[in-house]
Structures are given as structure tokens and as C-alpha cells.
Coordinates of C-alpha atoms in Angstrom, one line a residue:
M6 CA -25.0 -23.8 -11.7
N7 CA -22.8 -22.2 -14.3
P8 CA -19.2 -21.4 -13.4
I9 CA -18.3 -17.8 -13.0
T10 CA -16.4 -16.2 -15.9
R11 CA -13.9 -13.6 -14.8
N12 CA -13.6 -10.8 -17.4
I13 CA -10.0 -9.8 -16.5
G14 CA -9.2 -7.8 -19.6
S15 CA -5.6 -6.8 -19.4
Q16 CA -5.5 -6.5 -15.6
R17 CA -2.7 -8.2 -13.7
Q18 CA -3.9 -11.0 -11.5
L19 CA -2.4 -11.4 -8.0
F20 CA -2.7 -14.5 -5.8
I21 CA -3.7 -12.8 -2.5
D22 CA -6.9 -14.8 -2.7
D23 CA -8.7 -17.4 -5.0
H24 CA -10.3 -14.8 -7.2
V25 CA -9.1 -16.5 -10.4
I26 CA -8.3 -19.9 -9.1
A27 CA -10.6 -22.9 -9.7
S28 CA -8.4 -25.6 -8.2
T29 CA -4.8 -26.4 -7.2
G30 CA -3.0 -29.7 -6.7
N31 CA 0.2 -30.1 -4.7
L32 CA 0.6 -26.3 -4.3
K33 CA 0.5 -23.9 -1.4
R34 CA 0.1 -20.1 -1.0
T35 CA 2.9 -18.2 0.7
F36 CA 2.5 -14.6 2.0
H37 CA 5.7 -12.6 1.9
H38 CA 6.9 -9.8 4.1
M39 CA 8.9 -6.8 3.1
E40 CA 12.7 -6.7 3.5
K41 CA 14.0 -3.6 5.2
H42 CA 16.8 -1.6 3.7
G43 CA 18.3 -1.4 7.2
A44 CA 19.4 2.1 8.4
P45 CA 16.9 4.9 7.9
V46 CA 17.1 6.8 4.6
M47 CA 16.1 10.0 6.3
V48 CA 16.5 11.3 9.9
P49 CA 15.4 14.5 11.6
E50 CA 18.2 17.0 11.5
H51 CA 16.8 20.5 11.6
P52 CA 14.9 22.6 14.2
W53 CA 11.8 22.6 12.0
E54 CA 12.0 18.8 12.2
G55 CA 11.8 18.9 15.9
V56 CA 15.5 18.7 16.7
G57 CA 16.0 20.7 19.9
T58 CA 12.5 22.2 19.6
A59 CA 10.1 19.3 20.5
P60 CA 10.2 15.9 22.4
W61 CA 9.4 14.2 19.1
P62 CA 12.2 15.0 16.6
S63 CA 10.4 13.4 13.7
V64 CA 10.3 12.8 9.9
F65 CA 7.6 10.3 9.0
L66 CA 5.5 9.2 6.1
F67 CA 2.2 10.9 6.5
G68 CA 2.9 11.5 2.9
D69 CA 3.9 9.9 -0.4
V70 CA 6.8 9.2 -2.8
I71 CA 6.6 9.3 -6.6
W72 CA 9.0 8.8 -9.5
D73 CA 9.0 11.9 -11.7
A74 CA 10.0 10.8 -15.2
E75 CA 10.2 14.4 -16.4
Q76 CA 12.6 15.5 -13.7
N77 CA 14.3 12.0 -13.6
Q78 CA 14.1 11.8 -9.8
Y79 CA 12.1 10.4 -6.8
R80 CA 10.1 13.1 -5.0
M81 CA 8.9 12.8 -1.4
W82 CA 6.4 14.7 0.6
Y83 CA 6.7 13.9 4.3
T84 CA 5.5 15.2 7.7
T85 CA 7.2 16.4 10.8
A86 CA 5.9 17.4 14.3
K87 CA 7.7 20.4 15.8
N88 CA 7.6 23.5 18.0
D89 CA 5.2 22.0 20.4
M90 CA 6.2 20.2 23.6
E91 CA 3.3 17.8 22.8
G92 CA 4.7 17.2 19.3
G93 CA 1.4 18.3 17.8
Q94 CA 2.1 20.9 15.1
H95 CA 2.5 19.1 11.8
D96 CA 4.1 20.6 8.7
V97 CA 4.6 19.2 5.1
L98 CA 8.2 19.0 4.0
Y99 CA 9.9 18.0 0.7
A100 CA 12.9 16.0 -0.5
T101 CA 14.3 14.5 -3.7
S102 CA 16.5 11.6 -4.6
E103 CA 18.1 10.2 -7.8
D104 CA 18.4 6.6 -6.5
G105 CA 15.7 6.4 -3.8
I106 CA 18.3 5.8 -1.2
T107 CA 20.2 9.1 -0.7
W108 CA 17.8 11.9 -0.2
H109 CA 18.3 15.6 -0.5
K110 CA 16.4 18.2 1.4
P111 CA 16.4 21.5 -0.6
L112 CA 16.9 24.2 1.9
D113 CA 16.5 27.2 -0.5
L114 CA 12.8 26.9 -1.3
D115 CA 11.8 30.2 0.4
I116 CA 8.2 29.1 0.4
V117 CA 7.5 29.2 4.1
K118 CA 9.3 31.3 6.7
Y119 CA 10.7 29.5 9.7
Q120 CA 11.9 32.0 12.4
D121 CA 11.8 34.7 9.6
N122 CA 14.0 32.7 7.4
G123 CA 13.0 30.9 4.1
N124 CA 16.1 28.7 4.0
N125 CA 14.2 25.4 4.7
N126 CA 12.2 22.7 2.9
I127 CA 8.8 23.5 4.4
L128 CA 5.9 23.5 1.9
I129 CA 2.8 23.8 4.1
T130 CA 2.3 24.5 7.8
D131 CA -0.3 23.1 10.2
T132 CA -1.1 20.1 8.1
S133 CA 0.3 16.7 7.0
A134 CA 0.5 15.2 3.6
Q135 CA -1.6 12.0 4.1
T136 CA -2.0 11.5 0.3
V137 CA -0.2 13.1 -2.7
L138 CA -1.5 12.3 -6.1
Y139 CA 0.1 13.2 -9.4
N140 CA -1.6 13.2 -12.8
P141 CA 0.6 14.5 -15.6
N142 CA -2.5 14.4 -18.0
E143 CA -4.7 16.6 -15.8
K144 CA -6.4 19.2 -18.0
D145 CA -6.2 21.9 -15.3
A146 CA -2.4 22.5 -15.0
E147 CA -3.0 24.0 -11.5
K148 CA -4.2 20.7 -10.3
R149 CA -1.6 18.2 -11.6
Y150 CA -0.7 17.6 -8.0
R151 CA -3.3 17.0 -5.3
L152 CA -2.6 16.7 -1.6
L153 CA -5.2 15.4 0.8
S154 CA -4.9 16.1 4.5
F155 CA -6.5 17.2 7.8
D156 CA -5.6 20.8 7.8
R157 CA -5.3 22.2 11.4
S158 CA -5.6 25.9 10.3
I159 CA -9.3 25.3 9.3
N160 CA -9.9 22.1 11.4
A161 CA -11.2 20.1 8.4
Y162 CA -10.3 17.5 5.9
A163 CA -9.2 19.3 2.7
W164 CA -7.6 19.2 -0.7
F165 CA -4.6 21.3 -1.7
Y166 CA -3.8 21.7 -5.4
S167 CA -0.4 22.5 -7.1
P168 CA 1.0 22.8 -10.6
D169 CA 4.5 21.7 -9.6
G170 CA 4.2 19.8 -6.2
L171 CA 5.9 22.7 -4.4
H172 CA 3.6 25.7 -4.4
W173 CA 0.2 24.7 -3.0
S174 CA -3.2 26.4 -3.0
K175 CA -5.3 27.2 0.0
P176 CA -7.1 24.2 1.6
I177 CA -10.5 23.3 0.0
K178 CA -12.8 21.6 2.5
I179 CA -14.6 18.4 1.8
P180 CA -18.1 19.0 3.3
A181 CA -19.1 15.4 3.4
L182 CA -16.2 14.6 5.8
E183 CA -17.0 17.3 8.4
G184 CA -18.6 16.5 11.7
E185 CA -17.9 15.6 15.3
G186 CA -14.9 13.4 15.7
M187 CA -13.8 13.7 12.0
F188 CA -10.2 14.7 12.3
D189 CA -6.5 13.6 12.3
N190 CA -5.9 11.0 9.6
L191 CA -7.3 9.8 6.3
N192 CA -5.9 8.3 3.1
A193 CA -6.9 8.2 -0.5
A194 CA -6.3 6.4 -3.8
Y195 CA -7.3 7.4 -7.3
D196 CA -8.6 4.5 -9.4
D197 CA -7.7 5.3 -13.0
E198 CA -9.9 2.5 -14.4
R199 CA -13.0 3.6 -12.6
E200 CA -12.0 7.3 -12.6
T201 CA -12.9 7.4 -8.9
Y202 CA -11.3 8.7 -5.7
V203 CA -11.5 6.1 -2.9
I204 CA -11.1 7.6 0.6
A205 CA -10.6 5.9 3.9
V206 CA -11.4 8.3 6.8
K207 CA -11.1 8.1 10.5
K208 CA -13.6 9.3 13.1
F209 CA -13.1 9.4 16.8
D210 CA -16.0 8.2 18.9
N211 CA -15.7 7.9 22.7
K212 CA -19.1 6.2 23.0
Y213 CA -18.5 3.5 20.4
K214 CA -18.7 -0.2 21.2
H215 CA -17.0 -2.3 18.6
P216 CA -19.0 -5.5 17.8
V217 CA -15.9 -7.7 18.5
V218 CA -13.6 -5.9 20.9
G219 CA -16.1 -3.7 22.7
E220 CA -15.2 -0.3 24.1
L221 CA -11.6 1.0 23.9
P222 CA -10.0 2.7 26.9
G223 CA -8.8 6.2 26.5
P224 CA -10.2 9.1 24.5
G225 CA -12.3 7.0 22.1
F226 CA -12.3 4.4 19.4
R227 CA -10.9 5.2 15.9
R228 CA -13.7 4.2 13.6
W229 CA -12.9 3.9 9.9
F230 CA -15.2 4.6 7.0
M231 CA -14.9 4.3 3.2
T232 CA -16.3 6.7 0.7
T233 CA -15.9 7.3 -3.1
S234 CA -16.0 10.5 -5.1
Q235 CA -15.7 11.5 -8.8
D236 CA -14.2 14.9 -8.1
G237 CA -12.8 14.4 -4.6
I238 CA -15.4 16.8 -3.0
E239 CA -18.8 15.3 -3.5
C240 CA -18.7 11.9 -1.7
T241 CA -20.9 8.8 -1.5
P242 CA -22.4 7.9 1.9
L243 CA -19.8 6.6 4.3
I244 CA -19.6 2.9 4.7
E245 CA -18.1 1.7 8.1
M246 CA -15.2 -0.8 8.0
P247 CA -15.6 -2.7 11.3
D248 CA -14.2 -6.0 9.9
L249 CA -10.7 -4.5 10.0
I250 CA -10.6 -6.0 13.5
D251 CA -12.3 -9.4 13.9
Q252 CA -12.6 -12.4 16.2
T253 CA -9.2 -13.8 15.2
D254 CA -7.6 -10.6 16.3
K255 CA -9.4 -10.7 19.6
K256 CA -8.1 -14.2 20.2
L257 CA -4.6 -13.4 19.1
Y258 CA -4.0 -10.1 20.8
I259 CA -6.6 -9.4 23.5
E260 CA -6.8 -13.0 24.9
G261 CA -3.3 -14.1 23.7
E262 CA -1.1 -11.0 24.3
R263 CA -3.3 -9.4 27.0
C264 CA -3.7 -6.1 25.1
S265 CA -6.4 -3.9 26.5
G266 CA -7.7 -2.9 23.1
L267 CA -7.2 -3.0 19.3
N268 CA -7.5 -0.2 16.8
T269 CA -6.7 0.9 13.2
Y270 CA -4.5 4.0 13.3
G271 CA -4.2 4.5 9.6
I272 CA -4.7 2.8 6.2
S273 CA -2.2 3.3 3.3
M274 CA -3.8 2.2 0.0
H275 CA -3.7 2.3 -3.7
A276 CA -5.6 1.0 -6.7
Y277 CA -3.8 -1.7 -8.6
H278 CA -5.4 -3.5 -11.6
G279 CA -8.9 -3.7 -10.2
V280 CA -7.9 -4.4 -6.6
Y281 CA -7.5 -1.9 -3.7
L282 CA -4.3 -2.9 -1.8
G283 CA -4.0 -1.5 1.7
I284 CA -1.6 -1.7 4.6
Q285 CA -3.3 -1.3 7.9
W286 CA -1.4 0.4 10.7
F287 CA -2.5 -2.1 13.3
F288 CA -2.4 -0.6 16.8
R289 CA -2.5 -2.8 19.9
V290 CA -3.3 -0.7 23.0
A291 CA -1.1 -2.0 25.7
D292 CA -2.3 -0.3 28.9
I293 CA -5.6 0.4 30.5
E294 CA -5.0 4.2 30.2
G295 CA -5.2 4.0 26.5
F296 CA -3.5 6.1 23.8
Y297 CA -1.6 8.9 25.5
S298 CA -0.1 7.5 28.7
C299 CA 3.2 5.8 28.8
H300 CA 3.5 2.6 26.7
G301 CA 0.3 3.3 24.8
G302 CA 1.1 0.5 22.4
P303 CA 3.0 -0.7 19.3
M304 CA 1.9 -0.7 15.7
D305 CA 2.8 -2.9 12.7
G306 CA 1.7 -3.0 9.1
R307 CA -0.4 -5.7 7.8
L308 CA -2.0 -6.4 4.4
I309 CA -5.6 -5.8 3.7
F310 CA -7.4 -5.6 0.3
S311 CA -10.8 -5.1 -1.4
R312 CA -12.1 -5.8 -4.8
D313 CA -15.2 -3.6 -4.3
T314 CA -15.5 -0.6 -2.0
G315 CA -19.0 -1.4 -1.2
E316 CA -17.9 -4.6 0.5
Q317 CA -15.8 -5.1 3.6
W318 CA -12.0 -5.3 3.3
Q319 CA -10.3 -8.6 3.8
I320 CA -7.4 -9.6 6.0
P321 CA -5.7 -12.4 4.0
T322 CA -3.0 -13.2 6.5
R323 CA -2.2 -12.4 10.1
E324 CA 1.6 -12.2 9.4
F325 CA 2.7 -8.6 9.4
V326 CA 3.9 -7.5 5.9
L327 CA 5.9 -4.7 7.5
P328 CA 6.7 -5.6 11.1
R329 CA 8.5 -3.4 13.6
G330 CA 12.2 -3.8 14.2
K331 CA 13.7 -5.7 17.2
K332 CA 14.2 -4.1 20.6
G333 CA 16.6 -1.3 20.5
Q334 CA 16.4 -0.7 16.7
W335 CA 15.2 2.6 15.3
D336 CA 11.8 1.3 14.3
W337 CA 11.1 -0.9 17.3
G338 CA 8.2 1.1 18.7
M339 CA 5.9 1.6 15.7
I340 CA 5.3 1.5 12.0
L341 CA 3.4 4.7 12.0
G342 CA 3.1 6.5 8.6
L343 CA 3.4 4.6 5.4
A344 CA 3.4 5.8 1.7
N345 CA 0.1 5.0 0.1
R346 CA 1.7 3.3 -2.9
P347 CA 5.1 1.9 -3.7
V348 CA 7.5 3.2 -6.3
L349 CA 9.5 0.9 -8.6
S350 CA 13.1 0.3 -7.8
P351 CA 15.6 1.6 -10.4
D352 CA 15.9 -1.9 -11.9
G353 CA 12.1 -2.4 -12.0
N354 CA 12.0 -5.6 -10.0
E355 CA 10.9 -4.4 -6.6
W356 CA 8.2 -2.3 -5.0
W357 CA 9.7 0.2 -2.6
Y358 CA 7.6 1.3 0.3
Y359 CA 8.8 4.2 2.4
Y360 CA 7.6 4.3 6.0
G361 CA 7.9 6.1 9.3
G362 CA 9.6 4.1 12.0
W363 CA 9.5 5.2 15.7
N364 CA 11.8 3.9 18.4
F365 CA 9.1 3.8 21.1
G366 CA 5.3 3.2 21.2
H367 CA 2.5 5.5 20.7
G368 CA 2.0 6.6 24.3
T369 CA 5.7 7.3 25.1
S370 CA 6.2 11.0 25.7
R371 CA 9.7 11.2 24.2
R372 CA 10.5 9.3 21.0
K373 CA 12.0 9.8 17.6
A374 CA 10.8 9.0 14.1
C375 CA 12.9 8.4 11.0
I376 CA 11.9 7.4 7.5
G377 CA 12.9 3.9 6.3
L378 CA 12.6 1.9 3.1
A379 CA 11.0 -1.6 2.8
K380 CA 11.4 -3.6 -0.3
L381 CA 9.1 -6.2 -1.8
R382 CA 9.2 -8.1 -5.1
V383 CA 6.8 -6.5 -7.7
D384 CA 3.4 -8.2 -7.0
G385 CA 5.1 -9.9 -4.2
F386 CA 2.5 -10.0 -1.4
A387 CA 1.7 -13.6 -2.1
S388 CA 2.8 -16.4 -4.3
I389 CA 1.5 -19.9 -5.3
D390 CA 4.4 -22.3 -4.7
S391 CA 5.2 -25.9 -5.6
P392 CA 7.3 -28.3 -3.6
D393 CA 10.0 -30.5 -5.2
T394 CA 7.3 -32.5 -7.1
E395 CA 5.1 -30.9 -9.7
G396 CA 2.0 -29.0 -8.8
V397 CA -0.8 -27.6 -11.0
L398 CA -3.0 -24.6 -10.8
E399 CA -6.2 -24.4 -12.9
T400 CA -7.8 -21.0 -13.3
S401 CA -11.5 -20.1 -13.4
L402 CA -13.0 -19.4 -16.7
L403 CA -11.4 -16.2 -18.0
K404 CA -12.0 -13.6 -20.7
F405 CA -9.0 -11.5 -21.6
S406 CA -7.8 -8.9 -24.0
G407 CA -4.3 -8.6 -25.3
S408 CA -1.8 -10.7 -27.4
K409 CA 0.8 -11.8 -24.9
L410 CA 0.8 -13.8 -21.7
M411 CA 3.2 -12.5 -19.0
L412 CA 4.1 -14.3 -15.8
N413 CA 5.7 -13.0 -12.6
I414 CA 7.5 -16.2 -11.8
D415 CA 10.6 -17.6 -10.1
A416 CA 11.3 -21.0 -11.7
S417 CA 15.1 -20.7 -11.4
G418 CA 17.5 -23.3 -9.9
E419 CA 17.7 -27.1 -10.1
D420 CA 17.6 -30.1 -7.9
T421 CA 20.6 -32.1 -6.6
E422 CA 20.6 -34.3 -9.7
G423 CA 20.8 -31.2 -12.0
T424 CA 17.2 -31.3 -13.2
K425 CA 16.0 -27.8 -13.7
N426 CA 13.0 -26.4 -12.0
Y427 CA 10.3 -25.2 -14.4
A428 CA 6.9 -23.8 -15.2
R429 CA 4.7 -24.6 -18.2
V430 CA 1.3 -23.2 -19.3
E431 CA -1.4 -24.6 -21.4
L432 CA -4.6 -22.9 -22.6
L433 CA -7.9 -24.7 -22.7
D434 CA -11.4 -23.9 -24.0
S435 CA -14.5 -23.6 -21.8
D436 CA -15.0 -27.4 -22.0
G437 CA -11.5 -28.2 -20.8
H438 CA -10.1 -29.1 -24.2
V439 CA -6.5 -27.9 -25.0
H440 CA -6.3 -25.3 -27.7
Q441 CA -4.2 -26.6 -30.5
G442 CA -0.7 -25.4 -30.3
Y443 CA -1.1 -24.2 -26.7
G444 CA -0.7 -27.5 -24.8
R445 CA 1.6 -28.3 -22.0
N446 CA 4.2 -30.0 -24.2
D447 CA 4.0 -27.1 -26.7
C448 CA 5.0 -24.6 -24.0
D449 CA 8.6 -23.7 -24.0
P450 CA 9.7 -24.6 -20.4
I451 CA 10.3 -21.6 -18.1
H452 CA 13.5 -21.8 -16.0
I453 CA 13.9 -18.1 -15.1
N454 CA 13.3 -15.6 -12.3
C455 CA 11.5 -12.7 -13.9
V456 CA 8.8 -10.3 -12.8
D457 CA 7.4 -10.0 -16.4
Y458 CA 8.2 -13.1 -18.5
K459 CA 6.6 -13.7 -21.9
V460 CA 5.3 -17.2 -22.3
T461 CA 5.9 -18.9 -25.6
W462 CA 4.7 -22.2 -27.2
K463 CA 7.3 -23.6 -29.6
G464 CA 8.5 -20.0 -30.1
N465 CA 5.0 -18.6 -30.6
D466 CA 4.0 -15.8 -28.2
D467 CA 0.7 -14.7 -29.8
V468 CA -2.5 -15.5 -28.0
S469 CA -4.6 -12.8 -29.6
L470 CA -6.8 -15.3 -31.5
L471 CA -8.2 -16.4 -28.0
A472 CA -8.9 -12.9 -26.8
G473 CA -12.5 -12.4 -25.9
Q474 CA -13.2 -16.1 -25.6
E475 CA -13.8 -18.1 -22.5
I476 CA -10.6 -19.9 -21.6
R477 CA -9.0 -21.7 -18.7
M478 CA -5.3 -21.9 -18.0
K479 CA -3.4 -24.8 -16.4
I480 CA 0.0 -23.7 -15.0
Y481 CA 2.4 -26.5 -14.1
L482 CA 5.0 -25.7 -11.5
K483 CA 8.0 -27.6 -10.1
S484 CA 9.9 -25.9 -7.3
A485 CA 8.6 -22.6 -8.6
E486 CA 6.9 -19.5 -7.2
L487 CA 4.1 -17.8 -9.2
Y488 CA 3.2 -14.3 -8.2
A489 CA 1.0 -12.9 -10.9
F490 CA -0.1 -13.2 -14.6
Q491 CA -1.3 -10.8 -17.1
F492 CA -2.5 -10.8 -20.7
K493 CA -1.4 -7.6 -22.5
D494 CA -0.2 -6.1 -25.8

């Protein structure tokens, strides 16, 4: 049986699984959780954000954040529930920031009237901004911004288009996503490499029996389906995603924590170098009455991913990548609403995820939602780590394009005797022989903490002569953490 050759091109390779790993020695994989900024970066403060008008004063991330290089600012589209004692009317609101920490709500937009006054930051009423996509190279200038939502004015999943992210078109229905139970929440990513929209959509079904956890008490089970589309309108047949909840979850939460049910409330996701990275809003139903009665249940964010939308998504770890806060903190009840994709921190070293944190669970009748910030090292969901002694990782056969090898690595520090920690890389041919000039001892030792470090061999950083060939890499690590690698120009 011939070994598989991974044609990775110039895609960045993460270590959330063994996709490019043939073997390891004296190494372990570590999954990392996000570090929270602390206090919310945005709180509800206006009547149209539910303050004084609804039991749910709320600002939360059914929405997205982008960095706009042209305007030199972060831009946020977020959601609120207002003017309804059940907290059910959702509107899309807008804010900007220069540093990603201090946010400004422009109150002079005059786009939507609230109580006959345009001095607010409302963009669209009766909908929520589940996904906002921006393509500065879009040929149709009126569609540079696309917003995907369940629009309550037409009771359908729909796209909105905009030239500037502020003034939006009327909703355009997605016929393939209409039908009984199809409402409330969905998320989408655009895959630039495949030129494809990937959409995860929710369907309520009060007669559904999940293959693992059975029926769910309350109004019905939230079933999740995946579809793809070239234009966002015409979609491939829906593929169900039942493996988002599995036997391990049943043992941990239904048998272990005595939850009455499990469900996926939402899926934030984005395409990243050939992988679809998702964060599942993992909902544990805590009482027999289900969703809407008191103490309906908590939610936390956990990592899921897929390399092919035709296959089931994988749950690489049971540790929550974005857990709720502790009792009494502002995000103790739920992580509900999470930006689909991170933005880069100003220094370029971190992924910043904005999220909605609620102080009580889903079924609590009076609660509050604010928007928080969670930080993760770039590519930082998982790393391959060595202990004090040296470990080695050998890759599968690879074909790459590019002229430089970049590592996301932390090999900083030293031991008590002053010996520096390190990483070294050697490049081998398909038979396992070291390419001349690219051996372990030729590699200039790496002693740095850097998200994009260029590897050199006696000062030489050019690997272009090996591009297109079958190669293997051996990466030697001592007290180091390896997060990703990439061949690129």
C-alpha cells in the first residue's frame, strides 16, 4: 500500500488532527482555550438595545467583525432583541473601533427610524446578522457586502446586499432553505479557494429522534444541515450533521451531569487554508420542560472542524475552547452568539473572537447580554509539544509550492542550566534520505516565539528547488510548541 501524498500547495497546516503527521516521538498534542479580555467591550445602553423596553437588554454576536483596511478600523455588525416582552424582535446594529477594544456606536446614521427619530445605529429591523461577508474585489459594487440572516419580515432565510456595509438591499430569499421548521439561525462561510459558499442551517423538528440522545423535551430538536452554493442562492442537497452530538457527549452530559437533553444552538465557522473551522454553541438542556422554561440550560463554545463538507464534522476535543464565565460573572449563563471568523489583533499575533455572553441560561426569563472579546494565538487551537527532552515529528509525504518554510512556533526559554530550548527542521526525499544542505545540523536552531518564523539552513531560506517534489519533514523540538507550518513565497 503506497503512502498518501498530501498536496498542500501553500496552505497553512494546523495540528488539530493528524492530517499531515506520519509519526511522532516523545511529543503530545495540546488543545488550547481562548483567553478572555475580561470586562465586556460592549454593553446595552439604549432603548433600541432593550434597556427599559424588554426583559432582555442585549447586544450579542449574531453577527460579524471585520478589519477594514480602507477605513483603517474594525467594523462590527451585531444583534439586539428589543421592544418585545419576550425579547423576540431582532435588529441589526453597527459599531466601529480603531483598536478593537473601545467601540463607538454611531448615533447619527438616520437609516432606520426608532420612535420617529433617526439618531441611532440601527441598520435593519426584524432580522439578525448571522453572517456578514466582505469582498473588496466583488465585480458588482452593490454586493461588496453580503449579510445572511433569517428575516422575520418575510419569514425566510435570505441575503442582503450592500455597497458600504451600511445601506442594505431588500431581503433575497434562498428557496432551497424554505420549509417547515426552517427558521431562526444559520451561519455561512465563503471559501475563496473553492469559490463556494458553505452554509450550516438549523431546522426545528418536534418529531425527531436523534440516533444517540433520542428525543429532546420541549418544542423540538434543533437539527443541523450543511449545504454549499456557488452563488449563495442555488444550493446543493442538504446533508444532516448528526455527529455534532455523539456517544461521548451522552456519557459526559446526560449520564454524567444529568442533563435532560443536548443540542447544537448555532455554529460559527470560516474557511481557513482548506479547513472549515467551526465553534459549536453547545447547549445542554437542564430541565425536563426544555428550552423556554426557567433554567433551560447553559451553552459553551467548542471546536469542530471539517476538511470536506460532504463528510461529518469532527470534534477533536471535549474541552471548551470558549467556556462560560464563573458564577456571578457577566457571561456565566451562555456563550450565545459568536463571530464566524476571528480578526487579527493590531500586532498580528492573535486571533480575536467577539462573542455574546449572557448572565443567565437560555430558559431564564430575565437576563442580559453583552459582547466580549476572546483571544487566541494565531493558529492556536492546538499545538504539538515536546517535554524537556527532545521529540520529533515526521510528516506524511508532501507536495508544496513556494520558496520559504514558515513555522508558527514557540521555542523560547531555556532550562535551569541555561541550555536554550530549540526547534530544527530537516527535509527528506520520498525514500527518507536527507536533501543535501537541508539536514538537521544544517538548520539554524530556532529559539524564538513567533507566529510566522522563516526557517533557514546555514543562512539559506530558499526551498523552491524542492517545490512540486514529494518530500517529508522531520521537525525536532525541545521544550517547544509547534502550532502550524506553511510553504509560501
